[in-house]
Short mmCIF file of C-alpha atoms in Angstrom, two decimals:
data_model
loop_
_atom_site.label_atom_id
_atom_site.label_comp_id
_atom_site.label_asym_id
_atom_site.label_seq_id
_atom_site.Cartn_x
_atom_site.Cartn_y
_atom_site.Cartn_z
CA MET R 388 0.40 23.89 27.61
CA ASN R 389 -2.11 23.91 24.77
CA VAL R 390 -1.98 23.02 21.10
CA GLU R 391 -1.34 26.61 19.99
CA SER R 392 1.81 26.84 22.13
CA LEU R 393 3.46 23.97 20.29
CA GLY R 394 4.06 26.08 17.20
CA PHE R 395 4.63 23.02 14.97
CA ALA R 396 3.98 24.48 11.52
CA SER R 397 3.51 22.42 8.36
CA GLN R 398 6.78 23.81 6.99
CA HIS R 399 8.65 22.19 9.85
CA LEU R 400 7.01 18.87 9.05
CA LEU R 401 7.92 19.27 5.36
CA ASN R 402 11.54 19.98 6.26
CA LEU R 403 11.60 16.92 8.50
CA ILE R 404 10.26 14.71 5.69
CA GLU R 405 12.63 16.16 3.09
CA SER R 406 15.63 15.65 5.36
CA GLN R 407 15.32 11.92 4.64
CA GLY R 408 16.43 12.65 1.06
CA ALA R 409 13.53 10.92 -0.69
CA THR R 410 11.16 13.77 -1.53
CA GLY R 411 11.13 17.36 -2.74
CA THR R 412 8.77 20.08 -3.90
CA TRP R 413 8.77 22.84 -6.50
CA GLY R 414 6.65 25.89 -7.31
CA TRP R 415 6.23 28.19 -10.31
CA ARG R 416 4.44 31.56 -10.28
CA PHE R 417 3.43 32.40 -13.84
CA ALA R 418 3.04 36.17 -13.53
CA ASP R 419 6.72 36.88 -12.88
CA ASN R 420 8.13 33.48 -13.95
CA ASP R 421 9.41 32.88 -10.42
CA HIS R 422 10.57 29.32 -9.70
CA VAL R 423 11.24 27.87 -6.25
CA TRP R 424 12.70 24.47 -5.39
CA SER R 425 12.86 23.01 -1.90
CA PRO R 426 16.21 21.81 -0.48
CA GLY R 427 14.88 18.26 -0.71
CA LEU R 428 14.30 18.55 -4.45
CA PHE R 429 17.93 19.53 -5.02
CA ARG R 430 18.97 16.41 -3.08
CA VAL R 431 16.65 14.14 -5.06
CA LEU R 432 17.87 15.59 -8.37
CA GLY R 433 21.52 15.46 -7.34
CA LEU R 434 22.06 19.17 -8.02
CA ASP R 435 23.96 21.86 -6.10
CA PRO R 436 21.54 24.58 -4.90
CA GLN R 437 24.37 27.13 -4.97
CA SER R 438 25.11 26.69 -8.67
CA THR R 439 21.73 25.59 -10.06
CA ARG R 440 19.00 28.01 -11.01
CA PRO R 441 15.55 26.47 -10.47
CA GLY R 442 13.34 26.21 -13.50
CA TYR R 443 10.64 23.91 -14.84
CA ASP R 444 12.52 23.33 -18.09
CA ARG R 445 15.62 22.37 -16.07
CA LEU R 446 13.51 19.80 -14.22
CA LEU R 447 12.10 18.33 -17.44
CA GLY R 448 15.59 18.15 -18.93
CA LEU R 449 16.66 15.66 -16.25
CA LEU R 450 13.94 13.16 -17.14
CA HIS R 451 14.52 10.17 -19.37
CA PRO R 452 13.65 11.18 -22.99
CA GLN R 453 11.09 8.37 -23.25
CA ASP R 454 9.25 9.67 -20.18
CA ARG R 455 9.11 13.38 -21.03
CA GLU R 456 6.07 13.04 -23.29
CA ARG R 457 4.07 11.78 -20.30
CA VAL R 458 4.89 14.89 -18.28
CA GLU R 459 3.22 18.29 -18.62
CA THR R 460 5.13 20.88 -20.66
CA GLY R 461 5.48 24.42 -19.39
CA LEU R 462 2.78 25.50 -21.87
CA ASP R 463 0.46 22.79 -20.56
CA LEU R 464 0.77 24.15 -17.03
CA ILE R 465 0.24 27.76 -18.08
CA GLN R 466 -2.95 26.64 -19.84
CA GLY R 467 -4.09 24.79 -16.72
CA VAL R 468 -3.45 21.24 -17.98
CA THR R 469 -2.09 18.56 -15.65
CA PHE R 470 -1.92 14.78 -16.18
CA GLY R 471 -2.14 13.71 -12.55
CA GLN R 472 0.28 11.35 -10.81
CA LYS R 473 2.90 9.59 -12.91
CA THR R 474 6.07 7.53 -12.49
CA VAL R 475 9.13 8.69 -14.43
CA ARG R 476 12.85 8.00 -14.65
CA LEU R 477 15.36 10.64 -13.57
CA LEU R 478 18.83 10.85 -15.11
CA ARG R 479 20.98 12.48 -12.44
CA PRO R 480 24.17 14.38 -13.36
CA ASP R 481 26.24 11.77 -11.50
CA GLY R 482 24.95 9.08 -13.91
CA ALA R 483 22.55 7.46 -11.46
CA VAL R 484 19.09 6.52 -12.70
CA ARG R 485 16.31 7.02 -10.17
CA VAL R 486 12.58 6.37 -10.36
CA LEU R 487 10.30 9.20 -9.24
CA SER R 488 6.62 9.38 -8.44
CA ALA R 489 5.50 12.90 -9.40
CA ARG R 490 2.31 14.89 -8.99
CA THR R 491 1.49 18.42 -10.16
CA GLU R 492 -1.28 20.80 -9.13
CA ILE R 493 -2.50 24.00 -10.80
CA TYR R 494 -3.45 27.04 -8.73
CA LEU R 495 -6.15 29.37 -10.08
CA ALA R 496 -6.76 33.08 -9.64
CA ALA R 497 -10.14 34.49 -8.60
CA ASP R 498 -11.18 34.79 -12.25
CA GLY R 499 -10.41 31.10 -12.83
CA ARG R 500 -7.23 31.60 -14.82
CA PRO R 501 -4.10 29.58 -13.88
CA ARG R 502 -1.76 31.67 -11.75
CA GLY R 503 0.82 29.05 -10.83
CA ALA R 504 1.76 25.41 -10.46
CA ALA R 505 3.40 23.32 -7.78
CA GLY R 506 4.52 19.75 -7.58
CA ILE R 507 5.95 17.07 -5.34
CA VAL R 508 8.31 14.26 -6.31
CA LEU R 509 9.05 11.12 -4.32
CA ASP R 510 12.05 8.89 -4.98
CA VAL R 511 10.54 5.39 -5.25
CA THR R 512 13.55 3.67 -6.79
CA ASP R 513 13.94 1.13 -4.00
CA GLN R 514 10.23 0.31 -3.96
CA GLU R 515 10.21 -0.04 -7.75
CA ARG R 516 13.20 -2.38 -7.69
CA LEU R 517 11.63 -4.42 -4.92
CA GLN R 518 8.41 -4.72 -6.92
CA GLN R 519 10.34 -5.77 -10.01
CA ALA R 520 12.24 -8.38 -7.98
CA ARG R 521 8.97 -9.72 -6.59
CA GLN R 522 7.45 -9.96 -10.06
CA ALA R 523 10.55 -11.76 -11.36
CA ASP R 524 10.38 -14.18 -8.43
CA LEU R 525 6.71 -14.88 -9.14
CA ARG R 526 7.54 -15.59 -12.80
CA ARG R 527 10.34 -17.98 -11.78
CA ARG R 528 8.05 -19.77 -9.36
CA ARG R 529 5.32 -20.10 -11.96
CA ALA R 530 7.77 -21.45 -14.55
CA LEU R 531 9.10 -23.95 -11.97
CA PHE R 532 5.56 -25.20 -11.40
CA GLN R 533 4.58 -25.35 -15.06
CA GLN R 534 7.74 -27.23 -16.04
CA GLY R 535 7.69 -29.87 -13.33
CA ARG R 536 4.82 -29.41 -10.83
CA ALA R 537 7.35 -28.09 -8.30
CA PHE R 538 6.63 -25.25 -5.89
CA LEU R 539 8.24 -23.42 -3.01
CA PHE R 540 6.75 -22.55 0.35
CA SER R 541 7.97 -21.44 3.75
CA ASN R 542 7.03 -21.73 7.39
CA ASP R 543 8.24 -20.25 10.63
CA PRO R 544 9.38 -22.34 13.65
CA ASP R 545 5.77 -22.30 14.94
CA TYR R 546 4.49 -23.81 11.69
CA ALA R 547 2.79 -20.72 10.35
CA PHE R 548 2.79 -21.49 6.62
CA SER R 549 3.21 -19.18 3.64
CA MET R 550 1.84 -21.21 0.73
CA PRO R 551 1.81 -20.09 -2.94
CA GLN R 552 -1.06 -20.33 -5.38
CA GLU R 553 0.80 -23.18 -7.10
CA ALA R 554 0.21 -25.43 -4.07
CA SER R 555 -3.53 -24.87 -4.42
CA ASP R 556 -3.38 -25.46 -8.19
CA LEU R 557 -1.54 -28.77 -7.65
CA THR R 558 -3.71 -30.18 -4.89
CA GLY R 559 -7.08 -28.67 -5.71
CA LEU R 560 -7.38 -27.54 -2.08
CA SER R 561 -8.14 -23.95 -1.15
CA LEU R 562 -5.19 -21.66 -0.52
CA ALA R 563 -6.77 -20.56 2.77
CA ASP R 564 -7.00 -24.13 4.06
CA ILE R 565 -3.46 -25.22 3.18
CA SER R 566 -2.04 -21.93 4.43
CA ALA R 567 -3.65 -22.67 7.79
CA ASP R 568 -2.27 -26.23 7.76
CA GLY R 569 0.20 -27.22 5.05
CA PHE R 570 -0.12 -30.90 5.96
CA LEU R 571 -3.62 -30.97 4.47
CA CYS R 572 -1.79 -31.45 1.15
CA VAL R 573 -0.76 -34.91 2.38
CA VAL R 574 -3.21 -37.81 1.93
CA HIS R 575 -5.13 -38.56 5.10
CA GLU R 576 -3.58 -41.94 5.92
CA GLU R 577 -0.03 -40.53 5.82
CA ARG R 578 -0.69 -37.05 7.21
CA GLU R 579 0.17 -37.53 10.88
CA HIS R 580 3.23 -39.63 10.08
CA TRP R 581 4.76 -36.91 7.91
CA ARG R 582 3.67 -34.18 10.30
CA GLU R 583 5.66 -35.89 13.07
CA ALA R 584 8.61 -36.54 10.75
CA SER R 585 8.68 -32.91 9.66
CA ILE R 586 8.48 -31.62 13.22
CA GLU R 587 11.30 -33.96 14.22
CA GLY R 588 13.42 -32.75 11.30
CA GLN R 589 12.84 -29.11 12.11
CA LEU R 590 13.53 -29.63 15.81
CA SER R 591 16.93 -31.03 14.77
CA GLY R 592 17.68 -27.69 13.09
CA ARG R 593 19.18 -29.50 10.09
CA ALA R 594 18.20 -29.68 6.44
CA HIS R 595 16.09 -32.75 5.76
CA VAL R 596 13.91 -34.50 3.16
CA THR R 597 10.43 -36.02 3.51
CA ARG R 598 8.55 -38.05 0.88
CA PRO R 599 4.78 -37.83 1.34
CA VAL R 600 1.99 -38.77 -1.05
CA LEU R 601 0.05 -35.62 -1.90
CA HIS R 602 -3.50 -34.94 -3.00
CA LEU R 603 -3.70 -33.87 -6.64
CA ALA R 604 -6.40 -31.80 -8.28
CA GLY R 605 -9.06 -33.99 -9.91
CA GLY R 606 -8.97 -36.65 -7.22
CA ASP R 607 -5.61 -38.22 -8.04
CA ARG R 608 -2.61 -38.58 -5.73
CA GLY R 609 1.13 -38.77 -6.28
CA PRO R 610 4.49 -39.28 -4.50
CA PHE R 611 6.45 -36.09 -3.85
CA GLU R 612 9.61 -35.12 -2.01
CA VAL R 613 9.92 -32.04 0.18
CA PHE R 614 13.37 -30.53 0.72
CA SER R 615 13.50 -28.35 3.84
CA VAL R 616 16.39 -26.07 4.79
CA PRO R 617 16.67 -23.71 7.77
CA LEU R 618 17.32 -19.98 7.45
CA ARG R 619 19.24 -18.57 10.41
CA ASP R 620 19.82 -15.08 11.73
CA THR R 621 23.26 -13.68 12.57
CA ASP R 622 23.13 -15.44 15.95
CA GLY R 623 22.53 -18.81 14.31
CA VAL R 624 18.89 -19.03 15.40
CA VAL R 625 16.48 -20.60 12.91
CA VAL R 626 13.94 -17.94 11.92
CA GLU R 627 12.32 -19.65 8.92
CA TRP R 628 12.27 -22.86 6.90
CA SER R 629 12.37 -22.75 3.11
CA ASN R 630 10.85 -25.77 1.39
CA LEU R 631 10.84 -27.11 -2.15
CA THR R 632 8.18 -29.66 -3.13
CA ARG R 633 8.58 -31.65 -6.34
CA PRO R 634 7.54 -35.06 -7.75
CA ILE R 635 9.85 -37.92 -6.79
CA GLY R 636 12.23 -38.54 -9.66
CA SER R 637 11.90 -34.98 -10.87
CA HIS R 638 14.96 -32.96 -11.85
CA SER R 639 13.42 -29.57 -11.09
CA PRO R 640 16.20 -27.21 -9.98
CA LEU R 641 16.51 -26.21 -6.34
CA ALA R 642 16.26 -22.59 -7.44
CA SER R 643 15.13 -19.86 -5.08
CA ASP R 644 17.14 -17.31 -3.18
CA PRO R 645 15.86 -18.32 0.29
CA PHE R 646 16.29 -22.04 -0.44
CA ARG R 647 19.81 -21.58 -1.79
CA GLU R 648 20.66 -19.40 1.21
CA GLY R 649 19.46 -22.08 3.60
CA LEU R 650 21.37 -24.78 1.75
CA GLU R 651 24.54 -22.68 1.77
CA GLN R 652 24.25 -22.21 5.53
CA ALA R 653 24.52 -26.01 5.87
CA ILE R 654 27.75 -26.15 3.84
CA ASP R 655 30.81 -26.52 6.06
CA ARG R 656 34.56 -26.95 5.64
CA ARG R 657 34.20 -30.62 4.67
CA HIS R 658 32.10 -29.71 1.65
CA LEU R 659 34.51 -26.97 0.57
CA ARG R 660 37.47 -29.35 0.79
CA ALA R 661 35.58 -32.04 -1.13
CA ALA R 662 34.62 -29.52 -3.81
CA ARG R 663 38.23 -28.35 -4.16
CA ALA R 664 39.37 -31.95 -4.45
CA LEU R 665 36.90 -32.65 -7.26
CA LEU R 666 38.20 -29.61 -9.14
CA ASP R 667 41.82 -30.31 -8.21
CA TRP R 668 42.01 -26.81 -6.76
CA SER R 669 44.31 -25.46 -4.11
CA MET R 670 43.15 -22.93 -1.53
CA THR R 671 44.82 -20.29 -3.68
CA ASP R 672 42.74 -21.37 -6.68
CA LEU R 673 39.52 -21.03 -4.68
CA ALA R 674 40.58 -17.65 -3.31
CA ARG R 675 41.32 -16.37 -6.81
CA ALA R 676 38.05 -17.69 -8.30
CA ALA R 677 35.94 -16.30 -5.45
CA GLY R 678 37.70 -12.95 -5.17
CA LEU R 679 38.69 -13.66 -1.56
CA SER R 680 41.97 -13.47 0.28
CA LEU R 681 43.90 -16.67 0.91
CA SER R 682 43.66 -16.07 4.66
CA THR R 683 39.85 -15.89 4.40
CA VAL R 684 39.72 -19.24 2.60
CA LYS R 685 42.03 -20.79 5.20
CA ARG R 686 39.85 -19.56 8.05
CA MET R 687 36.77 -20.75 6.17
CA GLU R 688 38.12 -24.29 5.98
CA GLU R 689 39.11 -24.21 9.63
CA ASP R 690 35.78 -22.91 10.96
CA ILE R 691 33.29 -21.80 8.33
CA GLY R 692 30.79 -20.71 10.97
CA ALA R 693 33.03 -17.80 11.89
CA ILE R 694 33.16 -16.45 8.32
CA ALA R 695 30.77 -13.75 7.12
CA GLU R 696 27.87 -14.92 4.94
CA ARG R 697 29.13 -12.78 2.07
CA SER R 698 32.44 -14.67 1.96
CA ARG R 699 30.64 -18.01 2.18
CA HIS R 700 28.38 -17.05 -0.71
CA LYS R 701 31.32 -15.95 -2.86
CA ALA R 702 33.13 -19.24 -2.27
CA VAL R 703 30.07 -21.40 -2.97
CA ASP R 704 29.13 -19.34 -6.03
CA ALA R 705 32.65 -19.71 -7.46
CA LEU R 706 32.51 -23.48 -6.96
CA ARG R 707 29.08 -23.71 -8.60
CA ARG R 708 30.27 -21.71 -11.61
CA SER R 709 33.09 -24.20 -12.01
CA GLY R 710 30.76 -27.20 -12.09
CA ILE R 711 30.30 -28.16 -8.45
CA ARG R 712 26.81 -29.17 -7.39
CA PHE R 713 25.65 -29.15 -3.76
CA SER R 714 22.61 -31.38 -3.20
CA LEU R 715 20.38 -32.10 -0.22
CA MET R 716 20.20 -35.86 0.24
CA GLU R 717 18.56 -38.40 2.55
CA GLY R 718 19.02 -37.65 6.24
CA GLY R 719 19.87 -34.01 5.63
CA VAL R 720 23.29 -34.86 4.20
CA ILE R 721 24.80 -32.33 1.77
CA GLY R 722 26.17 -34.12 -1.25
CA VAL R 723 29.01 -32.67 -3.34
CA GLY R 724 29.27 -33.61 -6.99
CA LEU R 725 30.76 -32.44 -10.28
CA THR R 726 28.40 -31.77 -13.17
#
């Protein structure tokens, strides 16, 4: 067998890529106004290839009005003008809004005049939403630090740290150094004590609190508390620790999705019953507020570990909305209070 015998043409590769439903191509021959769309483009646009006639104007008509001015008109293409790669919003006939990355190329005849255009679009909606979520998380983290010198970090069970820039800003230590060893933030005389205490807490697999004195930028030092909660996989194995560091006596909120998730995983039937008692709720009241069935709430209070995380989150979220506060206290105890 040799390479030529494989017969794997580029069109086959294109069809394979388009079958994933995230990309499509189009072409337009100017001389006879012939338009061609690939099957993948119909899927991206949410159109039926049997009832839709391809056309560049039809493609432009699906774009968000505010984005159309950034896209080449038909006249632009005929005159050989293209704006390069751009990101635009697509308004699909089913009402869905998608984000597309689009690129257009002009093809020239032997005399240099434009003879056609072709383009490729890639559905990047999920990537765009992920990027927006990351930016929002960075803004929340920065606000948390600016308001109360609090910051969040994580580490895996082998103590590989993921430290934010805020930790470097607080301590004056380089991000590279504290990412290699997060305990460098702790003053020298206390460092090994709190390293051992943290390791002991994480070996227990339970949420816990430590209270080290940290280096501060400018040569100062100050007492802080570090709340650590485990994040577990579906088998109950700890895969990561989420940590919140804040000055002792601070009232900075324990606000981060990973931290809240880890704290929720430590909530058991005792905490749910205590929360219901504070609100004077029956199981039926909790089921109604959380959008769960009564049988789910009953099973949750019998053995919460057997209930899906989604149900747990709904129950805890309903209790929080009604004024219940779950707090991580000394010794890894989860406190239940009413705000």
